[in-house]
PDB file of C-alpha atoms in Angstrom:
ATOM      1  CA  MET I   1     -75.268  67.405 -26.353  1.00 44.00           C
ATOM      2  CA  SER I   2     -77.415  70.574 -26.075  1.00 42.00           C
ATOM      3  CA  ILE I   3     -80.327  71.410 -23.775  1.00 43.00           C
ATOM      4  CA  ILE I   4     -82.727  74.250 -24.775  1.00 42.00           C
ATOM      5  CA  LEU I   5     -84.448  76.082 -21.927  1.00 42.00           C
ATOM      6  CA  LEU I   6     -87.669  77.906 -22.817  1.00 42.00           C
ATOM      7  CA  GLY I   7     -88.580  81.046 -20.856  1.00 44.00           C
ATOM      8  CA  LEU I   8     -90.954  83.968 -21.249  1.00 43.00           C
ATOM      9  CA  GLY I   9     -90.304  85.206 -24.761  1.00 46.00           C
ATOM     10  CA  SER I  10     -86.747  83.974 -24.849  1.00 48.00           C
ATOM     11  CA  CYS I  11     -84.740  80.818 -25.109  1.00 48.00           C
ATOM     12  CA  LYS I  12     -81.224  79.989 -24.134  1.00 52.00           C
ATOM     13  CA  ARG I  13     -79.010  77.100 -25.243  1.00 53.00           C
ATOM     14  CA  ILE I  14     -76.822  75.573 -22.541  1.00 52.00           C
ATOM     15  CA  GLU I  15     -74.002  73.249 -23.590  1.00 55.00           C
ATOM     16  CA  THR I  16     -73.457  70.258 -21.333  1.00 53.00           C
ATOM     17  CA  GLU I  17     -70.708  67.658 -21.371  1.00 60.00           C
ATOM     18  CA  ASN I  18     -71.357  64.037 -22.228  1.00 66.00           C
ATOM     19  CA  THR I  19     -70.755  61.765 -19.261  1.00 64.00           C
ATOM     20  CA  PRO I  20     -68.309  59.069 -20.321  1.00 66.00           C
ATOM     21  CA  THR I  21     -69.534  55.516 -19.908  1.00 65.00           C
ATOM     22  CA  PRO I  22     -67.114  53.478 -17.797  1.00 66.00           C
ATOM     23  CA  THR I  23     -65.733  50.431 -19.565  1.00 78.00           C
ATOM     24  CA  ALA I  24     -65.236  47.099 -17.826  1.00 84.00           C
ATOM     25  CA  PRO I  25     -61.680  45.765 -17.816  1.00 91.00           C
ATOM     26  CA  THR I  26     -60.959  43.167 -20.465  1.00 97.00           C
ATOM     27  CA  LEU I  27     -60.224  39.575 -19.463  1.00 97.00           C
ATOM     28  CA  ALA I  28     -56.554  40.175 -20.220  1.00 97.00           C
ATOM     29  CA  GLN I  29     -56.539  43.238 -17.962  1.00 98.00           C
ATOM     30  CA  GLN I  30     -58.193  41.219 -15.200  1.00 98.00           C
ATOM     31  CA  ALA I  31     -55.586  38.483 -15.661  1.00 98.00           C
ATOM     32  CA  LYS I  32     -52.753  41.002 -15.335  1.00 98.00           C
ATOM     33  CA  GLU I  33     -54.305  42.549 -12.230  1.00 98.00           C
ATOM     34  CA  TYR I  34     -54.644  39.103 -10.679  1.00 98.00           C
ATOM     35  CA  ALA I  35     -50.994  38.260 -11.433  1.00 98.00           C
ATOM     36  CA  ASP I  36     -49.788  41.586 -10.035  1.00 98.00           C
ATOM     37  CA  ALA I  37     -51.728  41.000  -6.803  1.00 98.00           C
ATOM     38  CA  HIS I  38     -50.693  37.342  -6.359  1.00 98.00           C
ATOM     39  CA  PRO I  39     -48.353  36.871  -3.373  1.00 98.00           C
ATOM     40  CA  ALA I  40     -44.673  36.352  -4.142  1.00 98.00           C
ATOM     41  CA  ILE I  41     -43.577  32.744  -4.711  1.00 98.00           C
ATOM     42  CA  GLN I  42     -40.262  31.584  -3.251  1.00 96.00           C
ATOM     43  CA  PRO I  43     -39.783  27.856  -3.976  1.00 96.00           C
ATOM     44  CA  PRO I  44     -37.002  25.636  -2.659  1.00 95.00           C
ATOM     45  CA  ALA I  45     -34.222  24.609  -5.040  1.00 93.00           C
ATOM     46  CA  LEU I  46     -35.205  21.615  -7.168  1.00 92.00           C
ATOM     47  CA  VAL I  47     -33.336  19.058  -9.258  1.00 92.00           C
ATOM     48  CA  ASN I  48     -34.983  17.738 -12.411  1.00 93.00           C
ATOM     49  CA  TYR I  49     -33.845  14.127 -12.802  1.00 96.00           C
ATOM     50  CA  GLN I  50     -35.127  14.056 -16.379  1.00 96.00           C
ATOM     51  CA  PRO I  51     -36.644  10.597 -16.840  1.00 98.00           C
ATOM     52  CA  THR I  52     -35.978   9.178 -20.288  1.00 97.00           C
ATOM     53  CA  SER I  53     -39.160   7.106 -20.479  1.00 98.00           C
ATOM     54  CA  VAL I  54     -42.238   5.973 -18.604  1.00 98.00           C
ATOM     55  CA  LYS I  55     -44.238   2.777 -19.025  1.00 98.00           C
ATOM     56  CA  VAL I  56     -47.972   3.311 -18.510  1.00 98.00           C
ATOM     57  CA  SER I  57     -50.720   0.843 -17.702  1.00 98.00           C
ATOM     58  CA  ILE I  58     -54.393   1.399 -16.863  1.00 97.00           C
ATOM     59  CA  GLY I  59     -55.800  -1.500 -14.894  1.00 96.00           C
ATOM     60  CA  SER I  60     -54.746  -4.657 -16.744  1.00 95.00           C
ATOM     61  CA  PHE I  61     -54.272  -2.788 -20.042  1.00 96.00           C
ATOM     62  CA  SER I  62     -50.789  -1.720 -21.142  1.00 96.00           C
ATOM     63  CA  VAL I  63     -50.876   1.734 -22.730  1.00 96.00           C
ATOM     64  CA  GLY I  64     -47.237   1.466 -23.804  1.00 96.00           C
ATOM     65  CA  THR I  65     -44.067   3.470 -23.271  1.00 97.00           C
ATOM     66  CA  TYR I  66     -43.619   7.224 -23.593  1.00 97.00           C
ATOM     67  CA  ASN I  67     -40.103   8.523 -24.309  1.00 97.00           C
ATOM     68  CA  PHE I  68     -38.847  11.978 -23.290  1.00 97.00           C
ATOM     69  CA  GLN I  69     -36.179  14.065 -25.019  1.00 96.00           C
ATOM     70  CA  TYR I  70     -34.499  17.229 -23.725  1.00 95.00           C
ATOM     71  CA  ASP I  71     -32.306  19.925 -25.255  1.00 93.00           C
ATOM     72  CA  SER I  72     -28.844  21.020 -24.067  1.00 91.00           C
ATOM     73  CA  GLN I  73     -30.478  23.305 -21.491  1.00 89.00           C
ATOM     74  CA  LYS I  74     -32.447  20.384 -20.027  1.00 91.00           C
ATOM     75  CA  ARG I  75     -35.768  21.642 -21.429  1.00 92.00           C
ATOM     76  CA  LEU I  76     -38.371  19.108 -22.542  1.00 94.00           C
ATOM     77  CA  VAL I  77     -38.630  19.177 -26.351  1.00 95.00           C
ATOM     78  CA  ASP I  78     -40.253  15.886 -27.404  1.00 97.00           C
ATOM     79  CA  ILE I  79     -42.525  13.124 -26.113  1.00 97.00           C
ATOM     80  CA  SER I  80     -43.079  10.070 -28.266  1.00 97.00           C
ATOM     81  CA  HIS I  81     -45.296   7.022 -27.808  1.00 95.00           C
ATOM     82  CA  ASP I  82     -44.107   3.797 -29.413  1.00 84.00           C
ATOM     83  CA  LYS I  83     -41.895   5.832 -31.813  1.00 84.00           C
ATOM     84  CA  ASN I  84     -44.715   8.232 -32.774  1.00 91.00           C
ATOM     85  CA  SER I  85     -44.308  11.829 -31.605  1.00 93.00           C
ATOM     86  CA  VAL I  86     -47.273  13.005 -29.509  1.00 94.00           C
ATOM     87  CA  PHE I  87     -45.728  16.288 -28.387  1.00 96.00           C
ATOM     88  CA  ASN I  88     -42.892  18.342 -29.822  1.00 96.00           C
ATOM     89  CA  THR I  89     -41.712  21.859 -29.169  1.00 96.00           C
ATOM     90  CA  TYR I  90     -39.164  23.986 -30.998  1.00 95.00           C
ATOM     91  CA  LEU I  91     -37.539  27.120 -29.600  1.00 94.00           C
ATOM     92  CA  GLU I  92     -35.946  29.597 -31.980  1.00 91.00           C
ATOM     93  CA  PRO I  93     -32.253  30.334 -31.247  1.00 88.00           C
ATOM     94  CA  THR I  94     -33.181  33.897 -30.278  1.00 85.00           C
ATOM     95  CA  ASN I  95     -35.557  32.548 -27.586  1.00 83.00           C
ATOM     96  CA  SER I  96     -38.190  34.989 -28.834  1.00 94.00           C
ATOM     97  CA  LYS I  97     -40.573  32.401 -30.314  1.00 97.00           C
ATOM     98  CA  ALA I  98     -41.537  28.785 -29.777  1.00 97.00           C
ATOM     99  CA  THR I  99     -43.777  26.291 -31.528  1.00 97.00           C
ATOM    100  CA  SER I 100     -45.491  23.291 -29.946  1.00 97.00           C
ATOM    101  CA  LYS I 101     -47.158  20.464 -31.843  1.00 96.00           C
ATOM    102  CA  TRP I 102     -49.567  17.766 -30.700  1.00 94.00           C
ATOM    103  CA  ASN I 103     -49.912  15.376 -33.634  1.00 88.00           C
ATOM    104  CA  THR I 104     -51.498  17.642 -36.304  1.00 88.00           C
ATOM    105  CA  ARG I 105     -52.304  20.563 -33.948  1.00 95.00           C
ATOM    106  CA  GLU I 106     -49.875  23.463 -33.577  1.00 97.00           C
ATOM    107  CA  ILE I 107     -49.519  26.561 -31.389  1.00 98.00           C
ATOM    108  CA  ASN I 108     -47.036  29.391 -31.904  1.00 98.00           C
ATOM    109  CA  TYR I 109     -45.860  31.274 -28.825  1.00 98.00           C
ATOM    110  CA  ARG I 110     -44.255  34.686 -28.520  1.00 98.00           C
ATOM    111  CA  LEU I 111     -41.795  34.720 -25.607  1.00 97.00           C
ATOM    112  CA  ASN I 112     -40.874  37.588 -23.296  1.00 96.00           C
ATOM    113  CA  PRO I 113     -37.252  38.537 -22.435  1.00 95.00           C
ATOM    114  CA  GLN I 114     -37.274  35.932 -19.630  1.00 94.00           C
ATOM    115  CA  GLY I 115     -38.077  33.170 -22.129  1.00 95.00           C
ATOM    116  CA  LEU I 116     -41.661  32.721 -20.911  1.00 97.00           C
ATOM    117  CA  ALA I 117     -44.700  32.580 -23.193  1.00 98.00           C
ATOM    118  CA  GLN I 118     -46.319  35.989 -23.502  1.00 98.00           C
ATOM    119  CA  SER I 119     -49.015  35.128 -26.036  1.00 98.00           C
ATOM    120  CA  SER I 120     -50.058  32.298 -28.332  1.00 98.00           C
ATOM    121  CA  GLU I 121     -52.004  31.628 -31.501  1.00 97.00           C
ATOM    122  CA  GLY I 122     -52.922  28.406 -33.234  1.00 97.00           C
ATOM    123  CA  MET I 123     -55.046  25.409 -32.303  1.00 97.00           C
ATOM    124  CA  PHE I 124     -55.218  23.338 -29.124  1.00 95.00           C
ATOM    125  CA  MET I 125     -54.955  19.561 -29.239  1.00 90.00           C
ATOM    126  CA  ASN I 126     -58.756  19.378 -28.886  1.00 91.00           C
ATOM    127  CA  GLY I 127     -59.242  21.503 -32.028  1.00 92.00           C
ATOM    128  CA  LYS I 128     -60.227  24.733 -30.260  1.00 93.00           C
ATOM    129  CA  GLU I 129     -58.639  28.047 -31.216  1.00 95.00           C
ATOM    130  CA  ALA I 130     -55.653  29.083 -29.109  1.00 96.00           C
ATOM    131  CA  ALA I 131     -55.236  32.860 -28.751  1.00 97.00           C
ATOM    132  CA  VAL I 132     -54.069  33.359 -25.173  1.00 98.00           C
ATOM    133  CA  GLU I 133     -52.188  35.989 -23.174  1.00 98.00           C
ATOM    134  CA  TYR I 134     -50.113  34.769 -20.191  1.00 98.00           C
ATOM    135  CA  PHE I 135     -49.105  36.418 -16.902  1.00 98.00           C
ATOM    136  CA  TYR I 136     -46.571  35.284 -14.278  1.00 98.00           C
ATOM    137  CA  LYS I 137     -45.398  35.721 -10.722  1.00 98.00           C
ATOM    138  CA  ASN I 138     -41.742  34.850 -10.048  1.00 98.00           C
ATOM    139  CA  GLY I 139     -41.652  32.573 -13.090  1.00 98.00           C
ATOM    140  CA  TYR I 140     -44.925  30.752 -12.315  1.00 98.00           C
ATOM    141  CA  LEU I 141     -47.910  31.068 -14.640  1.00 98.00           C
ATOM    142  CA  VAL I 142     -50.671  32.449 -12.398  1.00 98.00           C
ATOM    143  CA  SER I 143     -53.213  33.719 -14.928  1.00 98.00           C
ATOM    144  CA  SER I 144     -54.106  33.770 -18.608  1.00 98.00           C
ATOM    145  CA  ALA I 145     -56.920  35.017 -20.810  1.00 98.00           C
ATOM    146  CA  ASP I 146     -58.421  34.505 -24.231  1.00 96.00           C
ATOM    147  CA  LYS I 147     -61.618  36.011 -25.633  1.00 95.00           C
ATOM    148  CA  ASN I 148     -63.841  33.680 -23.583  1.00 94.00           C
ATOM    149  CA  TYR I 149     -61.965  32.534 -20.467  1.00 95.00           C
ATOM    150  CA  LEU I 150     -60.089  34.095 -17.578  1.00 98.00           C
ATOM    151  CA  SER I 151     -57.860  31.428 -16.019  1.00 98.00           C
ATOM    152  CA  LYS I 152     -56.492  31.778 -12.495  1.00 98.00           C
ATOM    153  CA  LEU I 153     -53.879  29.589 -10.799  1.00 98.00           C
ATOM    154  CA  THR I 154     -53.296  30.032  -7.073  1.00 98.00           C
ATOM    155  CA  TYR I 155     -49.935  29.040  -5.563  1.00 98.00           C
ATOM    156  CA  LYS I 156     -48.649  28.755  -2.039  1.00 98.00           C
ATOM    157  CA  THR I 157     -45.550  30.799  -1.334  1.00 98.00           C
ATOM    158  CA  ASN I 158     -43.461  27.595  -1.518  1.00 98.00           C
ATOM    159  CA  GLY I 159     -44.410  27.068  -5.171  1.00 98.00           C
ATOM    160  CA  ASP I 160     -47.131  24.416  -4.831  1.00 98.00           C
ATOM    161  CA  LEU I 161     -50.202  24.944  -7.018  1.00 98.00           C
ATOM    162  CA  GLN I 162     -53.368  25.003  -4.891  1.00 98.00           C
ATOM    163  CA  GLU I 163     -56.165  25.717  -7.366  1.00 98.00           C
ATOM    164  CA  TRP I 164     -56.528  25.917 -11.137  1.00 98.00           C
ATOM    165  CA  ASN I 165     -59.693  27.459 -12.582  1.00 97.00           C
ATOM    166  CA  GLY I 166     -60.233  28.207 -16.278  1.00 96.00           C
ATOM    167  CA  LEU I 167     -58.461  26.516 -19.183  1.00 95.00           C
ATOM    168  CA  SER I 168     -55.663  23.966 -19.103  1.00 95.00           C
ATOM    169  CA  HIS I 169     -52.606  24.146 -21.368  1.00 94.00           C
ATOM    170  CA  LEU I 170     -54.456  21.801 -23.734  1.00 92.00           C
ATOM    171  CA  GLY I 171     -57.535  24.004 -23.976  1.00 94.00           C
ATOM    172  CA  GLU I 172     -59.777  21.939 -21.689  1.00 93.00           C
ATOM    173  CA  THR I 173     -61.876  23.615 -18.997  1.00 93.00           C
ATOM    174  CA  ILE I 174     -60.506  22.855 -15.561  1.00 95.00           C
ATOM    175  CA  ARG I 175     -61.525  23.453 -11.966  1.00 96.00           C
ATOM    176  CA  ALA I 176     -59.142  21.556  -9.721  1.00 97.00           C
ATOM    177  CA  SER I 177     -57.670  21.686  -6.217  1.00 98.00           C
ATOM    178  CA  TYR I 178     -54.446  20.036  -5.044  1.00 98.00           C
ATOM    179  CA  THR I 179     -52.723  18.718  -1.931  1.00 98.00           C
ATOM    180  CA  TYR I 180     -49.098  17.604  -1.799  1.00 98.00           C
ATOM    181  CA  THR I 181     -46.631  15.168  -0.318  1.00 98.00           C
ATOM    182  CA  THR I 182     -43.322  16.296   1.171  1.00 98.00           C
ATOM    183  CA  PHE I 183     -41.413  14.677  -1.716  1.00 98.00           C
ATOM    184  CA  PRO I 184     -39.722  17.126  -4.120  1.00 98.00           C
ATOM    185  CA  ASN I 185     -41.105  17.271  -7.654  1.00 98.00           C
ATOM    186  CA  THR I 186     -38.092  15.964  -9.584  1.00 97.00           C
ATOM    187  CA  ILE I 187     -40.084  14.769 -12.647  1.00 97.00           C
ATOM    188  CA  GLN I 188     -41.767  18.093 -13.579  1.00 96.00           C
ATOM    189  CA  GLN I 189     -45.111  16.618 -12.599  1.00 98.00           C
ATOM    190  CA  GLU I 190     -48.197  18.595 -13.579  1.00 98.00           C
ATOM    191  CA  ILE I 191     -51.741  17.201 -13.404  1.00 97.00           C
ATOM    192  CA  ASN I 192     -54.490  19.089 -15.213  1.00 94.00           C
ATOM    193  CA  TYR I 193     -56.815  16.308 -16.385  1.00 92.00           C
ATOM    194  CA  TRP I 194     -58.291  13.239 -14.702  1.00 92.00           C
ATOM    195  CA  ALA I 195     -57.670  10.916 -17.678  1.00 92.00           C
ATOM    196  CA  ALA I 196     -54.300   9.590 -18.856  1.00 92.00           C
ATOM    197  CA  PRO I 197     -51.599  10.533 -19.551  1.00 93.00           C
ATOM    198  CA  HIS I 198     -50.897  12.085 -16.158  1.00 96.00           C
ATOM    199  CA  PHE I 199     -47.825  14.159 -17.064  1.00 96.00           C
ATOM    200  CA  ALA I 200     -47.201  17.564 -18.633  1.00 94.00           C
ATOM    201  CA  LEU I 201     -47.650  17.932 -22.387  1.00 94.00           C
ATOM    202  CA  ARG I 202     -46.278  21.457 -22.655  1.00 96.00           C
ATOM    203  CA  GLY I 203     -43.087  23.454 -23.049  1.00 96.00           C
ATOM    204  CA  ASP I 204     -41.088  24.664 -20.057  1.00 95.00           C
ATOM    205  CA  PHE I 205     -41.630  28.234 -21.338  1.00 97.00           C
ATOM    206  CA  LEU I 206     -45.121  28.112 -19.777  1.00 98.00           C
ATOM    207  CA  GLY I 207     -43.656  28.520 -16.316  1.00 97.00           C
ATOM    208  CA  LYS I 208     -42.241  26.569 -13.410  1.00 97.00           C
ATOM    209  CA  TYR I 209     -43.716  23.384 -11.948  1.00 98.00           C
ATOM    210  CA  SER I 210     -44.961  22.777  -8.410  1.00 98.00           C
ATOM    211  CA  SER I 211     -42.283  22.175  -5.793  1.00 98.00           C
ATOM    212  CA  HIS I 212     -43.623  18.866  -4.445  1.00 98.00           C
ATOM    213  CA  LEU I 213     -45.229  15.716  -5.799  1.00 98.00           C
ATOM    214  CA  VAL I 214     -49.012  15.672  -5.761  1.00 98.00           C
ATOM    215  CA  GLU I 215     -50.824  13.701  -3.043  1.00 98.00           C
ATOM    216  CA  LYS I 216     -54.393  14.259  -4.220  1.00 98.00           C
ATOM    217  CA  VAL I 217     -56.230  16.153  -6.962  1.00 98.00           C
ATOM    218  CA  THR I 218     -59.954  16.874  -6.946  1.00 97.00           C
ATOM    219  CA  PHE I 219     -61.559  17.846 -10.258  1.00 96.00           C
ATOM    220  CA  GLN I 220     -64.940  19.526  -9.918  1.00 93.00           C
ATOM    221  CA  ASN I 221     -67.269  18.243 -12.624  1.00 79.00           C
ATOM    222  CA  ALA I 222     -71.012  18.900 -12.519  1.00 65.00           C
ATOM    223  CA  ALA I 223     -71.865  15.992 -14.815  1.00 73.00           C
ATOM    224  CA  LEU I 224     -69.666  13.376 -13.136  1.00 71.00           C
ATOM    225  CA  ASN I 225     -69.637  14.783  -9.594  1.00 81.00           C
ATOM    226  CA  ASN I 226     -66.156  15.335  -8.178  1.00 92.00           C
ATOM    227  CA  ILE I 227     -63.383  13.170  -9.625  1.00 95.00           C
ATOM    228  CA  THR I 228     -60.455  12.443  -7.313  1.00 97.00           C
ATOM    229  CA  LEU I 229     -56.967  11.119  -8.000  1.00 98.00           C
ATOM    230  CA  ASP I 230     -54.903   9.741  -5.108  1.00 98.00           C
ATOM    231  CA  PHE I 231     -51.149   9.305  -5.653  1.00 98.00           C
ATOM    232  CA  SER I 232     -48.512   7.035  -4.108  1.00 98.00           C
ATOM    233  CA  TYR I 233     -44.822   6.802  -5.028  1.00 98.00           C
ATOM    234  CA  SER I 234     -41.811   4.498  -5.046  1.00 98.00           C
ATOM    235  CA  PHE I 235     -38.187   5.661  -5.228  1.00 98.00           C
ATOM    236  CA  ASP I 236     -34.769   4.203  -6.004  1.00 98.00           C
ATOM    237  CA  SER I 237     -31.593   4.549  -3.916  1.00 97.00           C
ATOM    238  CA  GLN I 238     -30.938   7.974  -5.506  1.00 96.00           C
ATOM    239  CA  ASN I 239     -34.366   9.237  -4.435  1.00 96.00           C
ATOM    240  CA  ARG I 240     -35.593   9.252  -8.028  1.00 98.00           C
ATOM    241  CA  VAL I 241     -39.250   8.463  -8.696  1.00 98.00           C
ATOM    242  CA  THR I 242     -39.505   4.948 -10.138  1.00 98.00           C
ATOM    243  CA  LYS I 243     -43.229   4.266  -9.816  1.00 98.00           C
ATOM    244  CA  VAL I 244     -46.396   6.315  -9.478  1.00 98.00           C
ATOM    245  CA  VAL I 245     -49.706   4.637  -8.641  1.00 98.00           C
ATOM    246  CA  ILE I 246     -52.856   6.703  -9.144  1.00 98.00           C
ATOM    247  CA  LYS I 247     -56.143   5.523  -7.676  1.00 98.00           C
ATOM    248  CA  ARG I 248     -58.980   7.232  -9.537  1.00 96.00           C
ATOM    249  CA  SER I 249     -62.573   7.608  -8.373  1.00 95.00           C
ATOM    250  CA  LEU I 250     -63.565   7.290 -12.046  1.00 92.00           C
ATOM    251  CA  GLY I 251     -61.767   4.625 -14.039  1.00 91.00           C
ATOM    252  CA  ASP I 252     -59.169   1.979 -13.268  1.00 95.00           C
ATOM    253  CA  GLU I 253     -55.943   2.464 -11.358  1.00 97.00           C
ATOM    254  CA  ALA I 254     -53.119   4.025 -13.403  1.00 98.00           C
ATOM    255  CA  ILE I 255     -49.482   2.967 -12.997  1.00 98.00           C
ATOM    256  CA  TYR I 256     -46.433   4.868 -14.265  1.00 98.00           C
ATOM    257  CA  GLU I 257     -42.974   3.241 -14.173  1.00 98.00           C
ATOM    258  CA  TYR I 258     -40.105   5.670 -14.828  1.00 98.00           C
ATOM    259  CA  ASN I 259     -36.664   4.971 -16.301  1.00 98.00           C
ATOM    260  CA  TYR I 260     -33.571   7.204 -16.344  1.00 98.00           C
TER     261      TYR I 260
END
């Protein structure tokens, strides 16, 4: 840019520098900064008892039985409902890529050297585009970003998720807060929606699960006011979860009966 100064009978051109316009950090950059600043997470050792199936009922209505399958490394790879697959994930032998399917929807993940999802592309179960970048702290997913949403997950240092704001793993908007029991989470429990089914429909490459079983979840919803889920549990002689009862502020009571 040039500025011309006019004087008495003369003119002089002075060159000036353009002032660069600062650019705001992208959502992905904000997600990375959040993950870098998140306190370290040091969970207790956990055993995954790997339930083989769960029978679900809502009020007096029987939803049916969901069956779980795992690979040789004890990673969840398939969930079927009455012999129909509702979730399936495939990991390439190199552990560099993974694919998850929900009925006709599919997402492809690129994995980092630790075997955790680094980015994704495809379509969520709800039909929305999936193009997400993921960021972790000590193996826990603490933030992610696509072109529209910055998602933040806040954990206690013991590995229990406290708040989840942004998008769920299924592409639904979520704003939830959690409290926990003292019982260890031996069923890879993860609650990110108020409606059934109340278990994780995602690959283990999206990070570790909370250390303890949930006591209460509050979903903030402007249209429906706050929706709360209150959990109670039964165990067998080996301290395995056999029954989960969920009292919901919206909808009938949900009951989950686990088999091993």
